[in-house]
CSV table of C-alpha atoms and ligand atoms in Angstrom, one decimal:
chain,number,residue,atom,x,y,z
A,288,UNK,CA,35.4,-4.0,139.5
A,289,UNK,CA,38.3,-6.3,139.2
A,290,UNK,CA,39.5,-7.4,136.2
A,291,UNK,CA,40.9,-11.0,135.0
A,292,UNK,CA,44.9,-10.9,135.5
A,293,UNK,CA,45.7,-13.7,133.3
A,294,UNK,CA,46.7,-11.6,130.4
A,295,UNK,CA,48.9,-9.2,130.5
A,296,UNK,CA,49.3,-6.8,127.4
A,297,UNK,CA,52.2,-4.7,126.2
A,298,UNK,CA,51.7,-1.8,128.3
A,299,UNK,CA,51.2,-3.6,131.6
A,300,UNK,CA,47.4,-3.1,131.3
A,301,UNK,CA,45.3,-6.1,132.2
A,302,UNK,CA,42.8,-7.3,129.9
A,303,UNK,CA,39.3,-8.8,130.9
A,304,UNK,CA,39.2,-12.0,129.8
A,305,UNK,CA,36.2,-14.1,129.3
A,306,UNK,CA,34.6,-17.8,130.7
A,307,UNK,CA,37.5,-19.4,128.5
A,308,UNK,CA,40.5,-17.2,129.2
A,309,UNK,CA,39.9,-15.1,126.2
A,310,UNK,CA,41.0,-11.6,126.4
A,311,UNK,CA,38.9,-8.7,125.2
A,312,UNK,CA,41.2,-7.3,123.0
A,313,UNK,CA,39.8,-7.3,119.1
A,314,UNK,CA,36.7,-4.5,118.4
A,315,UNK,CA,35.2,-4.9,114.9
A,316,UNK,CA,33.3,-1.7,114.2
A,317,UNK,CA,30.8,-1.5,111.6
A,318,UNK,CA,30.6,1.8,110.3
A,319,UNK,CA,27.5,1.7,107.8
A,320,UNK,CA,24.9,-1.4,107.2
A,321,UNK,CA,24.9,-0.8,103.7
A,322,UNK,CA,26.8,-2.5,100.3
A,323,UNK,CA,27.5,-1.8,96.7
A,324,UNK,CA,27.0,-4.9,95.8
A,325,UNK,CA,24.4,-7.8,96.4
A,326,UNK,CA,26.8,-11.0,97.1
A,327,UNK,CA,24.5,-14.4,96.7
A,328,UNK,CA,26.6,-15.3,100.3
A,329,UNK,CA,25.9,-12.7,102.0
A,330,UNK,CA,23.3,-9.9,101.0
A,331,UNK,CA,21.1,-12.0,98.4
A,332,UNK,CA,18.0,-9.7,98.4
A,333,UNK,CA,17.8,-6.4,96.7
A,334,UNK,CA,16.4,-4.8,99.3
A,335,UNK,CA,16.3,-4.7,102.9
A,336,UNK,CA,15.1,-3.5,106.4
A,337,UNK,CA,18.0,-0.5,106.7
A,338,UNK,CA,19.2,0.4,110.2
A,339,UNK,CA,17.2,4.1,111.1
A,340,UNK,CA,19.3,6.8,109.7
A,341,UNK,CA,19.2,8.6,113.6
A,342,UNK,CA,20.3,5.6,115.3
A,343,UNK,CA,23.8,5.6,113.0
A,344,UNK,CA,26.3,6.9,115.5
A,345,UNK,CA,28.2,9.7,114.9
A,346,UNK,CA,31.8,9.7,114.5
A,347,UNK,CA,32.7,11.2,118.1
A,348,UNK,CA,30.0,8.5,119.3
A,349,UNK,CA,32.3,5.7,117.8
A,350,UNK,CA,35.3,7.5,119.2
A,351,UNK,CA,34.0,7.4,122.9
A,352,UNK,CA,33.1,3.9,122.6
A,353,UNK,CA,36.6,3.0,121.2
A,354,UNK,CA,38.5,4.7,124.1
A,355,UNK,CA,36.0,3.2,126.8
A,356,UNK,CA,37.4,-0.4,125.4
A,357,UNK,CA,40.6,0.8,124.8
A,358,UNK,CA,40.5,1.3,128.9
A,359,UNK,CA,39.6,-1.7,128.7
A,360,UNK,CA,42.3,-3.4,126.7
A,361,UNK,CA,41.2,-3.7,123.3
A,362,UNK,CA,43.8,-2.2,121.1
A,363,UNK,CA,43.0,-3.9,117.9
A,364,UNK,CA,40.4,-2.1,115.8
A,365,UNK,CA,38.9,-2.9,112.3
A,366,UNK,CA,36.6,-0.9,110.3
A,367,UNK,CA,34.1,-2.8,108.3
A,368,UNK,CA,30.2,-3.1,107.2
A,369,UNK,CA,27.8,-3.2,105.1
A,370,UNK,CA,31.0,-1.5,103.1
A,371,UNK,CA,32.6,0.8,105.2
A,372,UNK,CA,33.6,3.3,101.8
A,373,UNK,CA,30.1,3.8,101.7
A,374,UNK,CA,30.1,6.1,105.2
A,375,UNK,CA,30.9,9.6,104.0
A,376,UNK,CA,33.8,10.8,105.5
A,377,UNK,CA,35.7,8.1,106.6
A,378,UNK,CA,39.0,9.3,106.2
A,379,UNK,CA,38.0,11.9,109.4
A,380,UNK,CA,36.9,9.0,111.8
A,381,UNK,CA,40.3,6.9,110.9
A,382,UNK,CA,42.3,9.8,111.7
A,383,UNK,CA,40.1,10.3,114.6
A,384,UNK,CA,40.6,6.4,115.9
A,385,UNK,CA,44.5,6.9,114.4
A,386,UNK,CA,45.5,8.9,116.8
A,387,UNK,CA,44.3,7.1,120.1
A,388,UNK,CA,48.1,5.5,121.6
A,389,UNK,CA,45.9,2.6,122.9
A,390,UNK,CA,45.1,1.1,119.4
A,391,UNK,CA,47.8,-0.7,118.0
A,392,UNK,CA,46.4,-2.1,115.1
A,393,UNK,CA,43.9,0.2,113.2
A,394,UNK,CA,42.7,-1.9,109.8
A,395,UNK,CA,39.9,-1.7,107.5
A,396,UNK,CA,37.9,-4.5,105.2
A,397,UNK,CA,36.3,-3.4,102.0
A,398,UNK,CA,35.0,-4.5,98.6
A,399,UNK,CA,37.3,-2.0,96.9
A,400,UNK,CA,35.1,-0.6,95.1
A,401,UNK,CA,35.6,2.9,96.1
A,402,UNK,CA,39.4,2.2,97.4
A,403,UNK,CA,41.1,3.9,94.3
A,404,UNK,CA,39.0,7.1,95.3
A,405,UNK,CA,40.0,6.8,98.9
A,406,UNK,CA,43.4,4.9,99.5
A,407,UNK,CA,45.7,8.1,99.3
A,408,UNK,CA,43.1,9.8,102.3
A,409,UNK,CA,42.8,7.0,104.0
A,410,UNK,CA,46.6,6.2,104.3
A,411,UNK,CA,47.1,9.7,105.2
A,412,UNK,CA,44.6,9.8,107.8
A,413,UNK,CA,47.0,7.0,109.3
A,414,UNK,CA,45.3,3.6,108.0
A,415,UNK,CA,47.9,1.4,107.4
A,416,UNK,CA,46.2,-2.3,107.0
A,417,UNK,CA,43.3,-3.1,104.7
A,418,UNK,CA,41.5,-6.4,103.4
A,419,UNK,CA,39.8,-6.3,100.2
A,420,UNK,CA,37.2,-8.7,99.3
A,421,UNK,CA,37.8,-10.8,96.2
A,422,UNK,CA,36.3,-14.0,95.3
A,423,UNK,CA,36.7,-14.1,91.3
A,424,UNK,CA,38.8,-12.3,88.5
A,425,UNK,CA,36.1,-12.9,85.8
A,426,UNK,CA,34.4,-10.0,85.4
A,427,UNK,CA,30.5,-12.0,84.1
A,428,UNK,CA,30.9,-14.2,87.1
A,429,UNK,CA,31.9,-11.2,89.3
A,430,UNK,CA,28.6,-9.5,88.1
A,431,UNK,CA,26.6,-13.1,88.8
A,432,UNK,CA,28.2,-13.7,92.1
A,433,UNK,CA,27.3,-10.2,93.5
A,434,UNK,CA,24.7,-8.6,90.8
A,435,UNK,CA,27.2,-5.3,90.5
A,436,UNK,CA,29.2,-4.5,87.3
A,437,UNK,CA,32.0,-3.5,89.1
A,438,UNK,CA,35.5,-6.1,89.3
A,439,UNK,CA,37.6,-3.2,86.9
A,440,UNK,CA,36.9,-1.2,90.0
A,441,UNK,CA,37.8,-3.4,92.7
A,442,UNK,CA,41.5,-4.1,91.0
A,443,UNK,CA,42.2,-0.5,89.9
A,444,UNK,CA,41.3,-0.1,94.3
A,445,UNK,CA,43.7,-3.0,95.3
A,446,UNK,CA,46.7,-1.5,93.0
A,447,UNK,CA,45.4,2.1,94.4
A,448,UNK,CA,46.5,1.1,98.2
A,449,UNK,CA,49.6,-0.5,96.5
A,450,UNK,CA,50.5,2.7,95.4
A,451,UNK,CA,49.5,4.7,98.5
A,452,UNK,CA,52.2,3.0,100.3
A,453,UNK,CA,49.5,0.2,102.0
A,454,UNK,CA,51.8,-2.8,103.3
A,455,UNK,CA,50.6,-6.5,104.2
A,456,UNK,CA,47.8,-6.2,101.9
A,457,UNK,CA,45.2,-9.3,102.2
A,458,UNK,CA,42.7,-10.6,99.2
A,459,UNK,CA,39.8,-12.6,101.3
A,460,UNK,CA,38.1,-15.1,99.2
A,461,UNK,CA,35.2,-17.0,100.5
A,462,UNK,CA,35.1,-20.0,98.3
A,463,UNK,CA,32.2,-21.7,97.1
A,464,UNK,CA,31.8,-24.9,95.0
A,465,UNK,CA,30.9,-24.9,91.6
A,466,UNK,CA,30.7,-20.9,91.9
A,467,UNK,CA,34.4,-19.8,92.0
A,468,UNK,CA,36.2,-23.1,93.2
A,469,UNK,CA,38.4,-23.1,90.3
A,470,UNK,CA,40.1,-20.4,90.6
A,471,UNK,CA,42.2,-20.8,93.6
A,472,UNK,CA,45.3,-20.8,91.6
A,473,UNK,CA,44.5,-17.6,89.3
A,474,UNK,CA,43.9,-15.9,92.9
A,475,UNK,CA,47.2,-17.1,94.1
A,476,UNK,CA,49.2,-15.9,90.8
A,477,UNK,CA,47.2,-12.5,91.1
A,478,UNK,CA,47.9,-12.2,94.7
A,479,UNK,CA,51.7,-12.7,94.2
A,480,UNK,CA,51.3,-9.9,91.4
A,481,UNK,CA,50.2,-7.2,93.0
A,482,UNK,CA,52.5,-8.6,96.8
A,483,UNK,CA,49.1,-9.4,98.6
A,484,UNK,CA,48.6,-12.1,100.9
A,485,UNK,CA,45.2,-14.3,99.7
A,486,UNK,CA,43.7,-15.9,102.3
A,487,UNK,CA,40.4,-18.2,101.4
A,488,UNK,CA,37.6,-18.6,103.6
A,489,UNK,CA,35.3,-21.1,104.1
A,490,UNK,CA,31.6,-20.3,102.9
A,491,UNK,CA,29.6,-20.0,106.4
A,492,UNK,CA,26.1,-20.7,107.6
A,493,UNK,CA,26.1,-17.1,109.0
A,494,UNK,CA,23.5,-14.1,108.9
A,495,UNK,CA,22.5,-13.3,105.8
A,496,UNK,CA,24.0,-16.5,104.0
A,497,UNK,CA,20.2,-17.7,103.5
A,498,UNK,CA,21.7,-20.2,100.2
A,499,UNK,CA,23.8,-21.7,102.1
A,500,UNK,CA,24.7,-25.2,102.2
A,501,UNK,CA,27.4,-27.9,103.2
A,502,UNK,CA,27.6,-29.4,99.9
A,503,UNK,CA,28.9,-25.6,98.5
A,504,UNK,CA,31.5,-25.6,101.6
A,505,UNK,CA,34.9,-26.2,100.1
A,506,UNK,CA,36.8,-27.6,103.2
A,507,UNK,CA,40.5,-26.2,104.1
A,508,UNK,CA,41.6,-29.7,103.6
A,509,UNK,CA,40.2,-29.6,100.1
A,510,UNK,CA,41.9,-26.3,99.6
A,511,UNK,CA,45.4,-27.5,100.9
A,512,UNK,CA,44.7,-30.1,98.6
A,513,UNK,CA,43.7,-28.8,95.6
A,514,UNK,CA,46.5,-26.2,96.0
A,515,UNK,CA,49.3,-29.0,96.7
A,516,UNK,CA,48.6,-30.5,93.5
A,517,UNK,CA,49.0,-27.7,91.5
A,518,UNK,CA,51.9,-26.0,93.3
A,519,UNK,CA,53.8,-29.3,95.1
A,520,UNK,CA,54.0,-30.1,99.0
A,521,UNK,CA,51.8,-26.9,100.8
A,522,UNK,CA,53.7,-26.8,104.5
A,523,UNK,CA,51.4,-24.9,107.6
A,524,UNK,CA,53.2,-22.0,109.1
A,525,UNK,CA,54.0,-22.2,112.9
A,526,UNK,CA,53.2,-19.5,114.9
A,527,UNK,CA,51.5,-18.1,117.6
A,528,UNK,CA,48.4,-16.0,116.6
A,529,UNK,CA,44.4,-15.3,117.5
A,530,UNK,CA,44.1,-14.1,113.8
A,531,UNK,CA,41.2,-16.3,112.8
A,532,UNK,CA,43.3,-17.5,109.0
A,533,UNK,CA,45.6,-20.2,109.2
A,534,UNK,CA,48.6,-19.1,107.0
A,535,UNK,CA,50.7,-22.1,104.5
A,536,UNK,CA,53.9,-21.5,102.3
A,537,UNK,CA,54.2,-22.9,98.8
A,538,UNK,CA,57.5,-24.5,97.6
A,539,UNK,CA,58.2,-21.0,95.4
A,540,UNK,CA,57.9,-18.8,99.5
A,541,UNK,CA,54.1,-17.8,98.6
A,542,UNK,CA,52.4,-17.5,101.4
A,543,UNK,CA,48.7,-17.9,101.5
A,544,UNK,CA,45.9,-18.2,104.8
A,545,UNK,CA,42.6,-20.4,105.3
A,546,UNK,CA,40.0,-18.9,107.2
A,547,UNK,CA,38.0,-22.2,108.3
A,548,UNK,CA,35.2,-21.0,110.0
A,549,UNK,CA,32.9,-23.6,108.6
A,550,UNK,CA,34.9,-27.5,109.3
A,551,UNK,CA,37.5,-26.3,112.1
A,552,UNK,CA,36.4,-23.2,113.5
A,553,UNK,CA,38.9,-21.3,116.0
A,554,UNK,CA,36.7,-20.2,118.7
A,555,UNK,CA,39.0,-21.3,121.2
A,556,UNK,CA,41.3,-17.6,120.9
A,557,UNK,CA,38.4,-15.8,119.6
A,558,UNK,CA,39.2,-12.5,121.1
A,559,UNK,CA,36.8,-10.6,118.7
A,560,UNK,CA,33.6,-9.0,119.5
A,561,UNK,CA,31.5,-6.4,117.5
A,562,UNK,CA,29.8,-3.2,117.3
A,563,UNK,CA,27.3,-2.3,114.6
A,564,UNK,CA,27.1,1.1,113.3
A,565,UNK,CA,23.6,1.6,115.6
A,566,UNK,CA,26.0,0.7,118.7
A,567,UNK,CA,24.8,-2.6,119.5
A,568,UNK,CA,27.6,-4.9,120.8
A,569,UNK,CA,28.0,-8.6,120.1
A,570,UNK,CA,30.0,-11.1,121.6
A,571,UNK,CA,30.2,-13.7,118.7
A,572,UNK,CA,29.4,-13.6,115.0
A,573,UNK,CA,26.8,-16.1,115.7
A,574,UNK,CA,25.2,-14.4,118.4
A,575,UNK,CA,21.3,-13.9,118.4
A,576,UNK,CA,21.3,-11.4,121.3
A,577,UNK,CA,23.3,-7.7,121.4
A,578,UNK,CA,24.0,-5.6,124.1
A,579,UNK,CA,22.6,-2.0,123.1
A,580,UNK,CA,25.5,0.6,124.1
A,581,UNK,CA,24.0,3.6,121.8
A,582,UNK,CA,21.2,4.0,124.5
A,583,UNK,CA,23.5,4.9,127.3
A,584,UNK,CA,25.9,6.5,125.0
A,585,UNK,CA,23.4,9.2,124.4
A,586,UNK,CA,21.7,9.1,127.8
A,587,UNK,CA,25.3,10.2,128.9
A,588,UNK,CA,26.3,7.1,130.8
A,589,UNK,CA,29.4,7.9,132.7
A,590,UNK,CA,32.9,5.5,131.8
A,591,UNK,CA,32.0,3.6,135.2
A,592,UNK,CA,28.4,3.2,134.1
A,593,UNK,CA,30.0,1.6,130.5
A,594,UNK,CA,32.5,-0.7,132.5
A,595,UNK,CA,29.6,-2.3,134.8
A,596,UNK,CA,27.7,-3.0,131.6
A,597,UNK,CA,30.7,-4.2,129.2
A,598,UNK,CA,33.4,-6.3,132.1
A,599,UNK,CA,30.9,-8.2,133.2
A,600,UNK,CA,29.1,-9.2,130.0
A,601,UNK,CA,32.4,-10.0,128.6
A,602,UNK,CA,33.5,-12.1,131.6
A,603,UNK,CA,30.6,-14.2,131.2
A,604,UNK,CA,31.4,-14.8,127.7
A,605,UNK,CA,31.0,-18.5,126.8
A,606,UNK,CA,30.5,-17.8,123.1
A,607,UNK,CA,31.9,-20.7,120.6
A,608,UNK,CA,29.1,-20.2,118.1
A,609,UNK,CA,31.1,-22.0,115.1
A,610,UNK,CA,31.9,-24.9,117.1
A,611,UNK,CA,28.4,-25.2,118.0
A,612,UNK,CA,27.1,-24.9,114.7
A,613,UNK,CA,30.2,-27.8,114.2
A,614,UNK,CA,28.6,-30.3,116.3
A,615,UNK,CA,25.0,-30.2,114.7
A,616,UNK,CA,23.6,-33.1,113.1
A,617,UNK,CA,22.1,-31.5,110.1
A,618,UNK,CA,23.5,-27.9,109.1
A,619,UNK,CA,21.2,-25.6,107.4
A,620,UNK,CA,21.5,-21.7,107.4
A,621,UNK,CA,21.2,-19.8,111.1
A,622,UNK,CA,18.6,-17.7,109.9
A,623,UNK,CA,15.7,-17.7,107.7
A,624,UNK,CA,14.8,-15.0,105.4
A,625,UNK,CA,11.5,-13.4,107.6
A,626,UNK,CA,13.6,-13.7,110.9
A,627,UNK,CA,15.8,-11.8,109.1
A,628,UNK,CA,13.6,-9.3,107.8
A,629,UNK,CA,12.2,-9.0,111.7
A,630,UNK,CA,16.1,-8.1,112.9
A,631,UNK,CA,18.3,-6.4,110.5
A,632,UNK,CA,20.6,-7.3,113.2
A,633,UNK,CA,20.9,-10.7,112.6
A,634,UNK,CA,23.0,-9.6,109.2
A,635,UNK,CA,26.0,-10.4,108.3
A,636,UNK,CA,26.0,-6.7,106.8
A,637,UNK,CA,24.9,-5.5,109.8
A,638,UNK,CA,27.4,-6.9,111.8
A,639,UNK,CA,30.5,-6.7,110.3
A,640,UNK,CA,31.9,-9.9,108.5
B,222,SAM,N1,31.9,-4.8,102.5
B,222,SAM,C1,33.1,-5.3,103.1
B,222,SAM,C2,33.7,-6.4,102.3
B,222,SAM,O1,33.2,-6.8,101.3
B,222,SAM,O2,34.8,-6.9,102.7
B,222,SAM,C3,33.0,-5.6,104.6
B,222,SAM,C4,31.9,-6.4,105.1
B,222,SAM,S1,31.8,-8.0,104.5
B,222,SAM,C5,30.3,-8.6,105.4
B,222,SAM,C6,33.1,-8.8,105.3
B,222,SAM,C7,33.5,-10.2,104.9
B,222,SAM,O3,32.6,-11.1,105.2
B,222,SAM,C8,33.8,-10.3,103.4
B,222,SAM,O4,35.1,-10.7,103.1
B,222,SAM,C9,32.7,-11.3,102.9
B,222,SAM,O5,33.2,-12.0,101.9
B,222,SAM,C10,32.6,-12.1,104.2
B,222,SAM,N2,31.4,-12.9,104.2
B,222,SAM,C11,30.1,-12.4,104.1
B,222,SAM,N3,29.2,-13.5,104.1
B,222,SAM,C12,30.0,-14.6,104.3
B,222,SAM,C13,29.7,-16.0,104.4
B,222,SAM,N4,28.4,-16.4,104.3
B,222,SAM,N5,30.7,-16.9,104.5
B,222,SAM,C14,32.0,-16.4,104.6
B,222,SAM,N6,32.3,-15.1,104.5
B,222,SAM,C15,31.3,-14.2,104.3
């Protein structure tokens, strides 16, 4: 099968791109679907339908599957969940992904919560990026916002991969009105304390966001806004990127991204696609349907049997599921609480934020 020559890669390998040019280049793996913590955003219930403990891959599982798209160009790979601290043994499967030349970028998102136990084995194992998740520095609105006693533990993680050598750290903030819209500021100031780059997302309609609505959307504009008056004229940062934040400099050299899924979504260079920690592949955050990849992973497809399921899926790709969620009318959340319940898949925790 041929592929797409109209990207070529470090390396001289071709990508496959998709119906809009986009290479296939960015895996997000899910390693576990579940959390610590209960965010009203994103896992709202206290209990839910759990992927079945035999259909988790197994660490050499995940390996195969992330050298059959390294052949075929992905070389970015992030490790995420449900919270990925929560799969036992982690530091074995990023030493295991590590060590493949194809991936260039090996990073992981987490709530932090376990980071100060794992930073030091994780760095060693050869992890070198990580995002923690922090929407609030107040420790009762923490415990509202995501039903968990547990913020001490989160920054004692963040200065844990400071001191495990972790460079480029990022704080992700999804910020929501009236909830934690306030503190953009204190974030900033805390961010510059500990040399992290915060970058603020925009609350979105997605999987498991089942509260959801416009009104609670604080807009980029607002942030850029809310941020200039406090700090003086916030300039954009020019430069060429598929990372989905948007990065801005403060007078003081502060740098600081938006993430604006929700008003002015970047679909256009979305090179990302995802595979849960049951193997199923999606194209697009937003995507109702999955391709299954566990089955023939265990039926003992061959790498030619893998390519003629994933190239031409991939080049077929006409996924813009933010955009599309832009242009509706009325926007309510994607997914309703018994759909939800039906297909675990349709999660946010399931598949990867
Ligand atoms: N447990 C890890 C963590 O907390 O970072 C990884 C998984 S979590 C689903 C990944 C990211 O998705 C987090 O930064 C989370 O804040 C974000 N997220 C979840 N639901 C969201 C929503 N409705 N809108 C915007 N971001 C959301």
């Amino acid at each position: 099968m041929l592929l797409s020559q109209t990207d070529k890669p470090e390396g001289g390998q071709r990508h496959v791109t998709d119906a809009f040019s986009r290479p296939l280049r960015n895996l997000r793996v899910s390693v576990t679907d579940r959390c610590n913590l209960r965010c009203q955003y994103c896992m709202p219930e206290e209990e839910y339908v759990w992927l079945p403990r035999e259909d988790i891959l197994h660490f050499e599982e995940v390996g195969t599957l992330v050298d059959i798209f390294a052949d075929l160009g992905v070389d970015k790979i992030r490790l995420t969940g449900g919270e990925p601290l929560l799969r036992r043994g982690l530091p074995t499967l990023v030493r295991m992904l590590a060590a493949k030349p194809k991936i260039r970028d090996l990073a992981m998102t987490t709530n932090g919560i376990l980071l100060a136990d794992y930073a030091e084995a994780l760095f060693d194992a050869g992890l070198h990026r990580v995002t923690v998740s922090l929407d609030t520095l107040r420790p009762e609105r923490f415990r509202a916002l995501t039903r968990r006693e547990a913020l001490q533990k989160v920054l004692d993680g963040i200065e844990a991969t400071v001191r495990a050598g972790f460079k480029g750290l990022k704080l992700d903030t999804v910020v929501m009105r009236g909830i934690n819209d306030d503190e953009l500021v204190d974030l900033i100031e805390y961010g510059k304390r500990v040399g992290a780059e915060v970058r603020f997302i925009e609350y979105m309609d997605v999987g498991g966001a089942t509260l959801w609505s416009m009104d609670k959307v604080v807009s980029r504009t607002e942030i850029v806004e809310r941020l200039a008056e406090h700090y003086g004229p916030v300039t954009p940062v020019v430069e060429e990127s598929s990372a989905p934040a948007d990065r801005f400099v403060l007078p003081d050299g502060t740098i600081f991204g938006i993430i604006s899924s929700t008003t002015a979504p970047f679909c256009r260079s979305c090179d990302r696609s995802r595979l849960t920690a049951d193997g199923m592949w999606y194209l697009c955050l937003y995507a109702r349907a999955g391709t299954d990849l566990r089955g023939p992973l265990r039926r003992g497809a061959s790498r030619e049997e893998f390519r003629s399921l994933i190239i031409p899926r991939w080049q077929a790709r006409t996924d813009r599921g933010a955009e599309e969620r832009l242009g509706l009318d009325r926007r309510a959340p994607l997914v309703q609480i018994g759909e939800l319940r039906k297909d675990p898949h349709l999660e946010m925790h399931t598949r990867g934020g």
